[in-house]
PDB file of C-alpha atoms in Angstrom:
ATOM      1  CA  MET A  11     113.390  19.789  -7.782  1.00  0.00           C
ATOM      2  CA  GLN A  12     110.759  19.210  -5.152  1.00  0.00           C
ATOM      3  CA  LYS A  13     107.416  17.793  -6.179  1.00  0.00           C
ATOM      4  CA  TYR A  14     104.282  19.808  -5.484  1.00  0.00           C
ATOM      5  CA  LEU A  15     101.622  18.350  -3.234  1.00  0.00           C
ATOM      6  CA  SER A  16      98.337  17.252  -4.749  1.00  0.00           C
ATOM      7  CA  VAL A  17      94.897  17.188  -3.159  1.00  0.00           C
ATOM      8  CA  ARG A  18      94.802  13.574  -4.325  1.00  0.00           C
ATOM      9  CA  GLY A  19      97.694  12.758  -1.991  1.00  0.00           C
ATOM     10  CA  GLY A  20      95.483  11.904   0.965  1.00  0.00           C
ATOM     11  CA  ALA A  21      94.339  13.635   4.143  1.00  0.00           C
ATOM     12  CA  ARG A  22      97.833  14.716   5.227  1.00  0.00           C
ATOM     13  CA  ALA A  23      98.525  16.366   1.878  1.00  0.00           C
ATOM     14  CA  ARG A  24      95.177  18.155   1.931  1.00  0.00           C
ATOM     15  CA  LEU A  25      95.832  19.394   5.483  1.00  0.00           C
ATOM     16  CA  LYS A  26      99.226  20.792   4.463  1.00  0.00           C
ATOM     17  CA  LEU A  27      97.732  22.513   1.441  1.00  0.00           C
ATOM     18  CA  LEU A  28      95.049  24.008   3.667  1.00  0.00           C
ATOM     19  CA  GLY A  29      97.794  25.421   5.888  1.00  0.00           C
ATOM     20  CA  TYR A  30      99.621  26.789   2.849  1.00  0.00           C
ATOM     21  CA  TYR A  31      96.572  28.637   1.579  1.00  0.00           C
ATOM     22  CA  ALA A  32      95.646  29.779   5.099  1.00  0.00           C
ATOM     23  CA  GLN A  33      98.966  31.595   5.559  1.00  0.00           C
ATOM     24  CA  ARG A  34      98.373  33.448   2.300  1.00  0.00           C
ATOM     25  CA  VAL A  35      95.336  35.095   3.861  1.00  0.00           C
ATOM     26  CA  CYS A  36      97.791  37.081   6.001  1.00  0.00           C
ATOM     27  CA  THR A  37      98.694  39.895   3.594  1.00  0.00           C
ATOM     28  CA  SER A  38      99.682  42.596   6.107  1.00  0.00           C
ATOM     29  CA  ARG A  39     103.454  43.182   6.347  1.00  0.00           C
ATOM     30  CA  ARG A  40     103.136  44.136  10.017  1.00  0.00           C
ATOM     31  CA  LEU A  41     101.164  41.026  10.922  1.00  0.00           C
ATOM     32  CA  ARG A  42     103.626  38.861   8.977  1.00  0.00           C
ATOM     33  CA  ARG A  43     106.520  40.378  10.952  1.00  0.00           C
ATOM     34  CA  VAL A  44     104.771  39.680  14.249  1.00  0.00           C
ATOM     35  CA  THR A  45     104.029  36.113  13.141  1.00  0.00           C
ATOM     36  CA  THR A  46     107.662  35.594  12.093  1.00  0.00           C
ATOM     37  CA  ARG A  47     108.950  36.804  15.482  1.00  0.00           C
ATOM     38  CA  ALA A  48     106.596  34.410  17.236  1.00  0.00           C
ATOM     39  CA  LEU A  49     107.748  31.607  14.946  1.00  0.00           C
ATOM     40  CA  ILE A  50     111.423  32.291  15.711  1.00  0.00           C
ATOM     41  CA  ALA A  51     110.645  32.266  19.436  1.00  0.00           C
ATOM     42  CA  GLY A  52     108.842  28.972  19.020  1.00  0.00           C
ATOM     43  CA  LEU A  53     111.738  27.435  17.085  1.00  0.00           C
ATOM     44  CA  GLY A  54     114.116  28.531  19.821  1.00  0.00           C
ATOM     45  CA  ALA A  55     111.940  26.926  22.486  1.00  0.00           C
ATOM     46  CA  LEU A  56     111.648  23.706  20.473  1.00  0.00           C
ATOM     47  CA  HIS A  57     115.185  23.330  19.121  1.00  0.00           C
ATOM     48  CA  GLY A  58     117.236  25.455  21.503  1.00  0.00           C
ATOM     49  CA  ARG A  59     119.027  28.734  21.074  1.00  0.00           C
ATOM     50  CA  ASP A  60     120.232  29.465  17.585  1.00  0.00           C
ATOM     51  CA  GLY A  61     123.935  28.783  17.852  1.00  0.00           C
ATOM     52  CA  ARG A  62     124.794  29.226  14.180  1.00  0.00           C
ATOM     53  CA  PRO A  63     126.750  32.414  13.383  1.00  0.00           C
ATOM     54  CA  ARG A  64     124.642  35.093  11.764  1.00  0.00           C
ATOM     55  CA  GLU A  65     125.896  37.700   9.357  1.00  0.00           C
ATOM     56  CA  PRO A  66     124.957  41.121  10.769  1.00  0.00           C
ATOM     57  CA  GLY A  67     126.958  43.088   8.204  1.00  0.00           C
ATOM     58  CA  PRO A  68     126.172  45.171   5.135  1.00  0.00           C
ATOM     59  CA  ARG A  69     125.121  42.234   2.936  1.00  0.00           C
ATOM     60  CA  VAL A  70     122.092  41.558   5.139  1.00  0.00           C
ATOM     61  CA  ALA A  71     121.274  45.280   5.198  1.00  0.00           C
ATOM     62  CA  ILE A  72     121.376  45.464   1.377  1.00  0.00           C
ATOM     63  CA  LEU A  73     119.182  42.383   1.071  1.00  0.00           C
ATOM     64  CA  ARG A  74     116.664  43.856   3.518  1.00  0.00           C
ATOM     65  CA  ALA A  75     116.576  47.197   1.718  1.00  0.00           C
ATOM     66  CA  GLN A  76     116.607  46.088  -1.915  1.00  0.00           C
ATOM     67  CA  GLY A  77     115.266  42.528  -1.763  1.00  0.00           C
ATOM     68  CA  PHE A  78     118.236  41.219  -3.748  1.00  0.00           C
ATOM     69  CA  LEU A  79     121.990  40.988  -3.256  1.00  0.00           C
ATOM     70  CA  ARG A  80     124.488  40.578  -6.065  1.00  0.00           C
ATOM     71  CA  MET A  81     127.318  38.277  -5.035  1.00  0.00           C
ATOM     72  CA  ASP A  82     130.754  37.370  -6.319  1.00  0.00           C
ATOM     73  CA  ARG A  83     131.209  34.253  -8.409  1.00  0.00           C
ATOM     74  CA  LEU A  84     130.515  31.480  -5.919  1.00  0.00           C
ATOM     75  CA  LEU A  85     131.719  28.733  -8.263  1.00  0.00           C
ATOM     76  CA  SER A  86     134.875  28.752 -10.348  1.00  0.00           C
ATOM     77  CA  PRO A  87     134.865  28.078 -14.116  1.00  0.00           C
ATOM     78  CA  CYS A  88     136.411  24.650 -13.415  1.00  0.00           C
ATOM     79  CA  GLN A  89     133.683  23.782 -10.901  1.00  0.00           C
ATOM     80  CA  CYS A  90     130.929  24.846 -13.321  1.00  0.00           C
ATOM     81  CA  ALA A  91     132.500  22.785 -16.115  1.00  0.00           C
ATOM     82  CA  GLU A  92     132.754  19.744 -13.847  1.00  0.00           C
ATOM     83  CA  MET A  93     129.079  20.062 -12.888  1.00  0.00           C
ATOM     84  CA  LEU A  94     127.998  20.431 -16.516  1.00  0.00           C
ATOM     85  CA  ALA A  95     129.988  17.366 -17.557  1.00  0.00           C
ATOM     86  CA  TRP A  96     128.489  15.322 -14.701  1.00  0.00           C
ATOM     87  CA  LEU A  97     124.929  16.431 -15.544  1.00  0.00           C
ATOM     88  CA  ARG A  98     125.094  16.090 -19.329  1.00  0.00           C
ATOM     89  CA  PRO A  99     124.129  12.385 -19.647  1.00  0.00           C
ATOM     90  CA  ARG A 100     121.558  12.444 -16.834  1.00  0.00           C
ATOM     91  CA  PRO A 101     117.820  12.682 -17.534  1.00  0.00           C
ATOM     92  CA  LEU A 102     115.784  15.845 -17.213  1.00  0.00           C
ATOM     93  CA  ILE A 103     112.066  16.015 -16.474  1.00  0.00           C
ATOM     94  CA  ALA A 104     109.618  18.345 -18.198  1.00  0.00           C
ATOM     95  CA  ALA A 105     108.115  19.041 -14.777  1.00  0.00           C
ATOM     96  CA  ARG A 106     106.270  22.145 -15.993  1.00  0.00           C
ATOM     97  CA  GLY A 107     105.178  20.416 -19.195  1.00  0.00           C
ATOM     98  CA  ASN A 108     104.028  16.881 -19.943  1.00  0.00           C
ATOM     99  CA  GLY A 109     106.365  15.244 -17.405  1.00  0.00           C
ATOM    100  CA  ALA A 110     108.399  13.459 -20.077  1.00  0.00           C
ATOM    101  CA  ALA A 111     112.031  12.539 -19.453  1.00  0.00           C
ATOM    102  CA  PHE A 112     114.814  13.513 -21.837  1.00  0.00           C
ATOM    103  CA  THR A 113     118.531  14.245 -21.862  1.00  0.00           C
ATOM    104  CA  LEU A 114     120.206  17.474 -22.831  1.00  0.00           C
ATOM    105  CA  GLU A 115     121.051  16.041 -26.257  1.00  0.00           C
ATOM    106  CA  THR A 116     117.517  14.739 -26.848  1.00  0.00           C
ATOM    107  CA  ALA A 117     115.586  17.760 -25.576  1.00  0.00           C
ATOM    108  CA  PRO A 118     112.354  18.212 -27.592  1.00  0.00           C
ATOM    109  CA  ARG A 119     112.313  21.284 -29.796  1.00  0.00           C
ATOM    110  CA  ASP A 120     109.249  22.607 -27.975  1.00  0.00           C
ATOM    111  CA  ALA A 121     110.728  22.126 -24.470  1.00  0.00           C
ATOM    112  CA  ASN A 122     111.217  25.423 -22.654  1.00  0.00           C
ATOM    113  CA  ILE A 123     112.202  24.119 -19.202  1.00  0.00           C
ATOM    114  CA  GLY A 124     113.786  20.913 -17.908  1.00  0.00           C
ATOM    115  CA  ASP A 125     114.420  20.067 -14.232  1.00  0.00           C
ATOM    116  CA  TYR A 126     116.730  17.431 -12.792  1.00  0.00           C
ATOM    117  CA  PRO A 127     115.289  15.080 -10.152  1.00  0.00           C
ATOM    118  CA  LEU A 128     116.249  15.821  -6.543  1.00  0.00           C
ATOM    119  CA  GLU A 129     118.562  12.798  -6.349  1.00  0.00           C
ATOM    120  CA  THR A 130     120.578  14.207  -9.249  1.00  0.00           C
ATOM    121  CA  VAL A 131     120.671  17.680  -7.700  1.00  0.00           C
ATOM    122  CA  VAL A 132     121.813  16.475  -4.277  1.00  0.00           C
ATOM    123  CA  ASN A 133     124.554  14.272  -5.687  1.00  0.00           C
ATOM    124  CA  CYS A 134     125.813  16.756  -8.292  1.00  0.00           C
ATOM    125  CA  PRO A 135     129.386  17.850  -7.468  1.00  0.00           C
ATOM    126  CA  HIS A 136     129.703  21.055  -5.415  1.00  0.00           C
ATOM    127  CA  VAL A 137     125.959  21.588  -4.863  1.00  0.00           C
ATOM    128  CA  LEU A 138     125.714  20.590  -1.201  1.00  0.00           C
ATOM    129  CA  ASP A 139     129.107  22.098  -0.412  1.00  0.00           C
ATOM    130  CA  LEU A 140     127.885  25.429  -1.774  1.00  0.00           C
ATOM    131  CA  ALA A 141     124.494  25.184  -0.057  1.00  0.00           C
ATOM    132  CA  ASN A 142     126.233  24.549   3.280  1.00  0.00           C
ATOM    133  CA  ARG A 143     129.035  27.088   2.979  1.00  0.00           C
ATOM    134  CA  PRO A 144     129.351  28.868   6.346  1.00  0.00           C
ATOM    135  CA  ASP A 145     128.998  32.311   4.748  1.00  0.00           C
ATOM    136  CA  MET A 146     125.813  31.276   2.910  1.00  0.00           C
ATOM    137  CA  LEU A 147     124.269  29.824   6.067  1.00  0.00           C
ATOM    138  CA  ALA A 148     125.303  32.901   8.054  1.00  0.00           C
ATOM    139  CA  LEU A 149     123.695  35.180   5.461  1.00  0.00           C
ATOM    140  CA  ALA A 150     120.463  33.160   5.560  1.00  0.00           C
ATOM    141  CA  ALA A 151     120.455  33.027   9.374  1.00  0.00           C
ATOM    142  CA  GLY A 152     121.124  36.756   9.602  1.00  0.00           C
ATOM    143  CA  TYR A 153     118.274  37.576   7.258  1.00  0.00           C
ATOM    144  CA  LEU A 154     115.734  35.047   8.530  1.00  0.00           C
ATOM    145  CA  GLY A 155     116.573  35.325  12.232  1.00  0.00           C
ATOM    146  CA  TYR A 156     117.210  31.665  12.970  1.00  0.00           C
ATOM    147  CA  THR A 157     119.126  28.630  11.696  1.00  0.00           C
ATOM    148  CA  PRO A 158     117.828  28.026   8.157  1.00  0.00           C
ATOM    149  CA  VAL A 159     116.423  24.852   6.692  1.00  0.00           C
ATOM    150  CA  ILE A 160     117.082  24.086   3.024  1.00  0.00           C
ATOM    151  CA  THR A 161     113.553  23.760   1.645  1.00  0.00           C
ATOM    152  CA  LEU A 162     114.233  23.631  -2.095  1.00  0.00           C
ATOM    153  CA  MET A 163     117.115  22.623  -4.324  1.00  0.00           C
ATOM    154  CA  GLY A 164     116.912  22.585  -8.084  1.00  0.00           C
ATOM    155  CA  LEU A 165     118.942  22.490 -11.254  1.00  0.00           C
ATOM    156  CA  ARG A 166     116.948  23.816 -14.189  1.00  0.00           C
ATOM    157  CA  TRP A 167     117.686  24.243 -17.878  1.00  0.00           C
ATOM    158  CA  SER A 168     115.799  26.992 -19.715  1.00  0.00           C
ATOM    159  CA  PHE A 169     115.814  26.551 -23.487  1.00  0.00           C
ATOM    160  CA  PRO A 170     115.310  29.137 -26.253  1.00  0.00           C
ATOM    161  CA  VAL A 171     111.683  29.352 -27.348  1.00  0.00           C
ATOM    162  CA  ASP A 172     109.602  31.623 -29.528  1.00  0.00           C
ATOM    163  CA  GLY A 173     107.635  34.216 -27.586  1.00  0.00           C
ATOM    164  CA  ASP A 174     107.598  34.909 -23.847  1.00  0.00           C
ATOM    165  CA  GLY A 175     107.549  31.328 -22.570  1.00  0.00           C
ATOM    166  CA  ASP A 176     104.648  29.440 -21.049  1.00  0.00           C
ATOM    167  CA  ALA A 177     105.877  28.655 -17.542  1.00  0.00           C
ATOM    168  CA  ASP A 178     104.796  30.849 -14.625  1.00  0.00           C
ATOM    169  CA  VAL A 179     108.435  31.284 -13.578  1.00  0.00           C
ATOM    170  CA  GLN A 180     109.079  32.979 -16.945  1.00  0.00           C
ATOM    171  CA  HIS A 181     106.595  35.748 -16.109  1.00  0.00           C
ATOM    172  CA  PHE A 182     106.823  38.268 -13.290  1.00  0.00           C
ATOM    173  CA  HIS A 183     105.463  36.699 -10.107  1.00  0.00           C
ATOM    174  CA  ARG A 184     106.022  36.415  -6.351  1.00  0.00           C
ATOM    175  CA  ASP A 185     106.635  33.415  -4.113  1.00  0.00           C
ATOM    176  CA  VAL A 186     104.484  33.545  -1.006  1.00  0.00           C
ATOM    177  CA  GLU A 187     106.274  31.151   1.340  1.00  0.00           C
ATOM    178  CA  PRO A 188     106.931  33.074   4.585  1.00  0.00           C
ATOM    179  CA  GLY A 189     110.451  33.351   5.971  1.00  0.00           C
ATOM    180  CA  SER A 190     112.425  32.334   2.860  1.00  0.00           C
ATOM    181  CA  ILE A 191     115.242  33.540   0.654  1.00  0.00           C
ATOM    182  CA  LYS A 192     116.703  31.981  -2.476  1.00  0.00           C
ATOM    183  CA  LEU A 193     120.239  31.707  -3.745  1.00  0.00           C
ATOM    184  CA  LEU A 194     120.403  31.654  -7.554  1.00  0.00           C
ATOM    185  CA  VAL A 195     123.639  30.591  -9.240  1.00  0.00           C
ATOM    186  CA  TYR A 196     124.275  30.537 -12.983  1.00  0.00           C
ATOM    187  CA  LEU A 197     126.153  27.465 -14.197  1.00  0.00           C
ATOM    188  CA  THR A 198     126.377  28.840 -17.738  1.00  0.00           C
ATOM    189  CA  ASP A 199     127.362  32.291 -18.992  1.00  0.00           C
ATOM    190  CA  VAL A 200     124.322  34.583 -18.999  1.00  0.00           C
ATOM    191  CA  ASP A 201     123.911  37.779 -20.995  1.00  0.00           C
ATOM    192  CA  ASP A 202     120.819  39.694 -22.132  1.00  0.00           C
ATOM    193  CA  ARG A 203     119.980  37.015 -24.728  1.00  0.00           C
ATOM    194  CA  SER A 204     120.516  33.888 -22.631  1.00  0.00           C
ATOM    195  CA  GLY A 205     117.807  34.088 -19.991  1.00  0.00           C
ATOM    196  CA  PRO A 206     118.870  36.544 -17.270  1.00  0.00           C
ATOM    197  CA  HIS A 207     116.994  36.581 -13.991  1.00  0.00           C
ATOM    198  CA  HIS A 208     115.057  39.813 -13.427  1.00  0.00           C
ATOM    199  CA  TYR A 209     114.228  41.217  -9.992  1.00  0.00           C
ATOM    200  CA  VAL A 210     112.138  44.257  -9.082  1.00  0.00           C
ATOM    201  CA  PRO A 211     113.993  46.162  -6.337  1.00  0.00           C
ATOM    202  CA  ARG A 212     112.094  46.858  -3.107  1.00  0.00           C
ATOM    203  CA  SER A 213     109.003  45.001  -4.312  1.00  0.00           C
ATOM    204  CA  HIS A 214     109.477  42.592  -1.375  1.00  0.00           C
ATOM    205  CA  LEU A 215     108.271  45.460   0.832  1.00  0.00           C
ATOM    206  CA  ASP A 216     104.828  45.495  -0.814  1.00  0.00           C
ATOM    207  CA  ARG A 217     101.744  44.205   0.907  1.00  0.00           C
ATOM    208  CA  MET A 218     101.397  40.592  -0.168  1.00  0.00           C
ATOM    209  CA  PRO A 219      98.544  39.823  -2.565  1.00  0.00           C
ATOM    210  CA  LEU A 220      95.857  37.410  -1.483  1.00  0.00           C
ATOM    211  CA  ARG A 221      96.088  35.414  -4.703  1.00  0.00           C
ATOM    212  CA  MET A 222      99.010  34.231  -6.778  1.00  0.00           C
ATOM    213  CA  GLN A 223      99.205  36.230  -9.961  1.00  0.00           C
ATOM    214  CA  ARG A 224     101.360  37.193 -12.897  1.00  0.00           C
ATOM    215  CA  TYR A 225     102.481  40.783 -13.326  1.00  0.00           C
ATOM    216  CA  ALA A 226     102.578  42.243 -16.831  1.00  0.00           C
ATOM    217  CA  ASP A 227     105.806  43.976 -17.813  1.00  0.00           C
ATOM    218  CA  PRO A 228     104.074  47.356 -18.442  1.00  0.00           C
ATOM    219  CA  ASP A 229     102.493  47.210 -14.960  1.00  0.00           C
ATOM    220  CA  VAL A 230     105.878  46.479 -13.356  1.00  0.00           C
ATOM    221  CA  GLN A 231     107.380  49.406 -15.255  1.00  0.00           C
ATOM    222  CA  ARG A 232     104.572  51.758 -14.265  1.00  0.00           C
ATOM    223  CA  ARG A 233     104.341  50.788 -10.579  1.00  0.00           C
ATOM    224  CA  HIS A 234     107.964  49.971  -9.756  1.00  0.00           C
ATOM    225  CA  GLY A 235     110.074  51.624 -12.428  1.00  0.00           C
ATOM    226  CA  GLY A 236     111.179  48.359 -14.013  1.00  0.00           C
ATOM    227  CA  SER A 237     113.435  45.506 -12.999  1.00  0.00           C
ATOM    228  CA  ILE A 238     117.138  44.707 -12.668  1.00  0.00           C
ATOM    229  CA  ALA A 239     118.628  42.050 -14.961  1.00  0.00           C
ATOM    230  CA  ILE A 240     121.294  39.842 -13.384  1.00  0.00           C
ATOM    231  CA  ILE A 241     123.928  38.921 -15.967  1.00  0.00           C
ATOM    232  CA  GLY A 242     127.388  37.451 -15.637  1.00  0.00           C
ATOM    233  CA  PRO A 243     129.663  34.489 -16.333  1.00  0.00           C
ATOM    234  CA  ALA A 244     129.101  30.973 -15.021  1.00  0.00           C
ATOM    235  CA  GLY A 245     129.342  31.011 -11.235  1.00  0.00           C
ATOM    236  CA  THR A 246     127.586  34.384 -10.869  1.00  0.00           C
ATOM    237  CA  ALA A 247     125.123  34.411  -7.974  1.00  0.00           C
ATOM    238  CA  VAL A 248     122.366  36.544  -6.476  1.00  0.00           C
ATOM    239  CA  ALA A 249     120.395  36.155  -3.246  1.00  0.00           C
ATOM    240  CA  ILE A 250     116.767  37.283  -3.325  1.00  0.00           C
ATOM    241  CA  ASP A 251     113.859  37.697  -0.961  1.00  0.00           C
ATOM    242  CA  ASN A 252     111.446  35.678  -3.042  1.00  0.00           C
ATOM    243  CA  LYS A 253     108.422  37.694  -1.889  1.00  0.00           C
ATOM    244  CA  GLY A 254     109.662  40.311  -4.338  1.00  0.00           C
ATOM    245  CA  ILE A 255     108.543  40.332  -7.964  1.00  0.00           C
ATOM    246  CA  HIS A 256     110.891  38.345 -10.197  1.00  0.00           C
ATOM    247  CA  LYS A 257     111.102  36.167 -13.284  1.00  0.00           C
ATOM    248  CA  GLY A 258     113.491  34.189 -15.434  1.00  0.00           C
ATOM    249  CA  VAL A 259     113.455  35.552 -18.963  1.00  0.00           C
ATOM    250  CA  PRO A 260     113.243  32.824 -21.656  1.00  0.00           C
ATOM    251  CA  PRO A 261     116.612  32.521 -23.450  1.00  0.00           C
ATOM    252  CA  GLN A 262     116.834  33.660 -27.035  1.00  0.00           C
ATOM    253  CA  ALA A 263     120.384  32.718 -28.016  1.00  0.00           C
ATOM    254  CA  ARG A 264     121.488  29.733 -25.904  1.00  0.00           C
ATOM    255  CA  PRO A 265     120.219  27.589 -23.009  1.00  0.00           C
ATOM    256  CA  ARG A 266     120.751  28.614 -19.401  1.00  0.00           C
ATOM    257  CA  LEU A 267     121.416  26.303 -16.450  1.00  0.00           C
ATOM    258  CA  LEU A 268     120.428  27.662 -13.041  1.00  0.00           C
ATOM    259  CA  LEU A 269     121.051  26.280  -9.557  1.00  0.00           C
ATOM    260  CA  VAL A 270     118.379  27.287  -7.016  1.00  0.00           C
ATOM    261  CA  ILE A 271     118.760  26.838  -3.249  1.00  0.00           C
ATOM    262  CA  GLN A 272     116.032  28.054  -0.910  1.00  0.00           C
ATOM    263  CA  TYR A 273     116.598  28.689   2.798  1.00  0.00           C
ATOM    264  CA  SER A 274     113.575  28.942   5.091  1.00  0.00           C
ATOM    265  CA  LEU A 275     112.508  28.924   8.713  1.00  0.00           C
ATOM    266  CA  LEU A 276     110.103  26.022   8.172  1.00  0.00           C
ATOM    267  CA  PRO A 277     109.377  23.392   5.513  1.00  0.00           C
ATOM    268  CA  CYS A 278     107.229  24.789   2.708  1.00  0.00           C
ATOM    269  CA  LEU A 279     103.746  23.346   2.953  1.00  0.00           C
ATOM    270  CA  MET A 280     103.271  23.183  -0.816  1.00  0.00           C
ATOM    271  CA  TYR A 281     106.054  20.625  -1.375  1.00  0.00           C
ATOM    272  CA  GLU A 282     106.094  16.866  -1.014  1.00  0.00           C
ATOM    273  CA  TYR A 283     109.454  16.175   0.607  1.00  0.00           C
ATOM    274  CA  ALA A 284     111.263  12.907  -0.053  1.00  0.00           C
ATOM    275  CA  PRO A 285     114.900  13.172   1.116  1.00  0.00           C
ATOM    276  CA  VAL A 286     117.411  11.174  -0.914  1.00  0.00           C
ATOM    277  CA  PRO A 287     120.545   9.232   0.097  1.00  0.00           C
ATOM    278  CA  TYR A 288     123.882  11.028   0.108  1.00  0.00           C
ATOM    279  CA  ARG A 289     127.153   9.375   1.067  1.00  0.00           C
ATOM    280  CA  GLY A 290     128.706  12.497   2.583  1.00  0.00           C
ATOM    281  CA  ARG A 291     125.747  13.422   4.798  1.00  0.00           C
ATOM    282  CA  ALA A 292     127.831  13.324   7.996  1.00  0.00           C
ATOM    283  CA  ARG A 293     129.634  16.503   6.875  1.00  0.00           C
ATOM    284  CA  PHE A 294     126.476  18.608   6.981  1.00  0.00           C
ATOM    285  CA  SER A 295     123.993  19.734   9.623  1.00  0.00           C
ATOM    286  CA  PRO A 296     121.109  17.241   9.922  1.00  0.00           C
ATOM    287  CA  TYR A 297     118.783  20.076  10.945  1.00  0.00           C
ATOM    288  CA  THR A 298     119.522  22.273   7.947  1.00  0.00           C
ATOM    289  CA  ASN A 299     119.579  19.428   5.413  1.00  0.00           C
ATOM    290  CA  ARG A 300     116.877  17.132   6.767  1.00  0.00           C
ATOM    291  CA  LEU A 301     114.454  17.773   3.884  1.00  0.00           C
ATOM    292  CA  MET A 302     117.066  17.039   1.209  1.00  0.00           C
ATOM    293  CA  ILE A 303     119.266  14.269   2.648  1.00  0.00           C
ATOM    294  CA  ALA A 304     117.842  11.001   3.966  1.00  0.00           C
ATOM    295  CA  PRO A 305     118.937  10.093   7.525  1.00  0.00           C
ATOM    296  CA  GLN A 306     121.501   7.419   8.270  1.00  0.00           C
ATOM    297  CA  PRO A 307     119.834   3.977   8.132  1.00  0.00           C
ATOM    298  CA  ALA A 308     119.545   2.305  11.495  1.00  0.00           C
ATOM    299  CA  PRO A 309     122.027  -0.570  11.946  1.00  0.00           C
ATOM    300  CA  ALA A 310     120.582  -4.034  11.578  1.00  0.00           C
ATOM    301  CA  SER A 311     119.734  -5.648  14.901  1.00  0.00           C
ATOM    302  CA  ALA A 312     121.477  -8.723  16.164  1.00  0.00           C
ATOM    303  CA  ALA A 313     118.157 -10.517  16.013  1.00  0.00           C
ATOM    304  CA  ALA A 314     117.842  -9.770  12.335  1.00  0.00           C
ATOM    305  CA  HIS A 315     121.360 -11.072  11.714  1.00  0.00           C
ATOM    306  CA  PRO A 316     122.021 -13.822  14.285  1.00  0.00           C
ATOM    307  CA  THR A 317     125.544 -15.023  14.769  1.00  0.00           C
ATOM    308  CA  PRO A 318     125.892 -18.593  13.541  1.00  0.00           C
TER     309      PRO A 318
END
């Protein structure tokens, strides 16, 4: 997962955080639409016309209307099993806890969430291939209006705990990054007792709140008529407009492993990006993947390596 910026990170970090909080002042849907159109025009002027195919079909229309789009299984059972086997011995980080490292077998009994470091996520089998599938990029481009940038990638275990969970992501909330959608893919079977993702249909059309906040379940029921639970076997996926109200329910019966990929128009100002090496980087768009994959190292100069 990406690390969050801290005000202790220096002047550049503080300036980015100021920009992040400044954009949250814009709560009007109409003004946000106007700003997004201007942003797309600016990206076109800076990077050229958007040549990536966009999906104009019914999937984009459903996502615009409902805020979420159920998808077919994007990963096969064999692919999910291969990813789980590859991840099993690798360390997790209690990023939303005390920051301690542990493996799946040594997870503390009080751990409710564990994230893999970005280097593990990027190099996990099938992750970048899925993130860069032409149909996924076309869906993101069609919804956002321009070639997307991958601004977040994560692999997260949610473990059974008593109660409702402590993490913000386990309570109804919104993400306030402008011009973003997320692809959520289950890598384990998910039913009502193993941590389904909940989304509140059409809540992405609300006026954005000025402050980040949790939404109590009774309030969501009263104002929006409740939420939709996404359940299904490993490989099941859903795309969401993350401005809508959503949460990941804490598992009760067994742990859940979730792959998260976020597509955006611009880098998210709240994250500290540190792209990691990847041997197959030449297969993927440098523009789309520049925040996740480190660029090709420059070849050593002849002066640095003189011929004897």
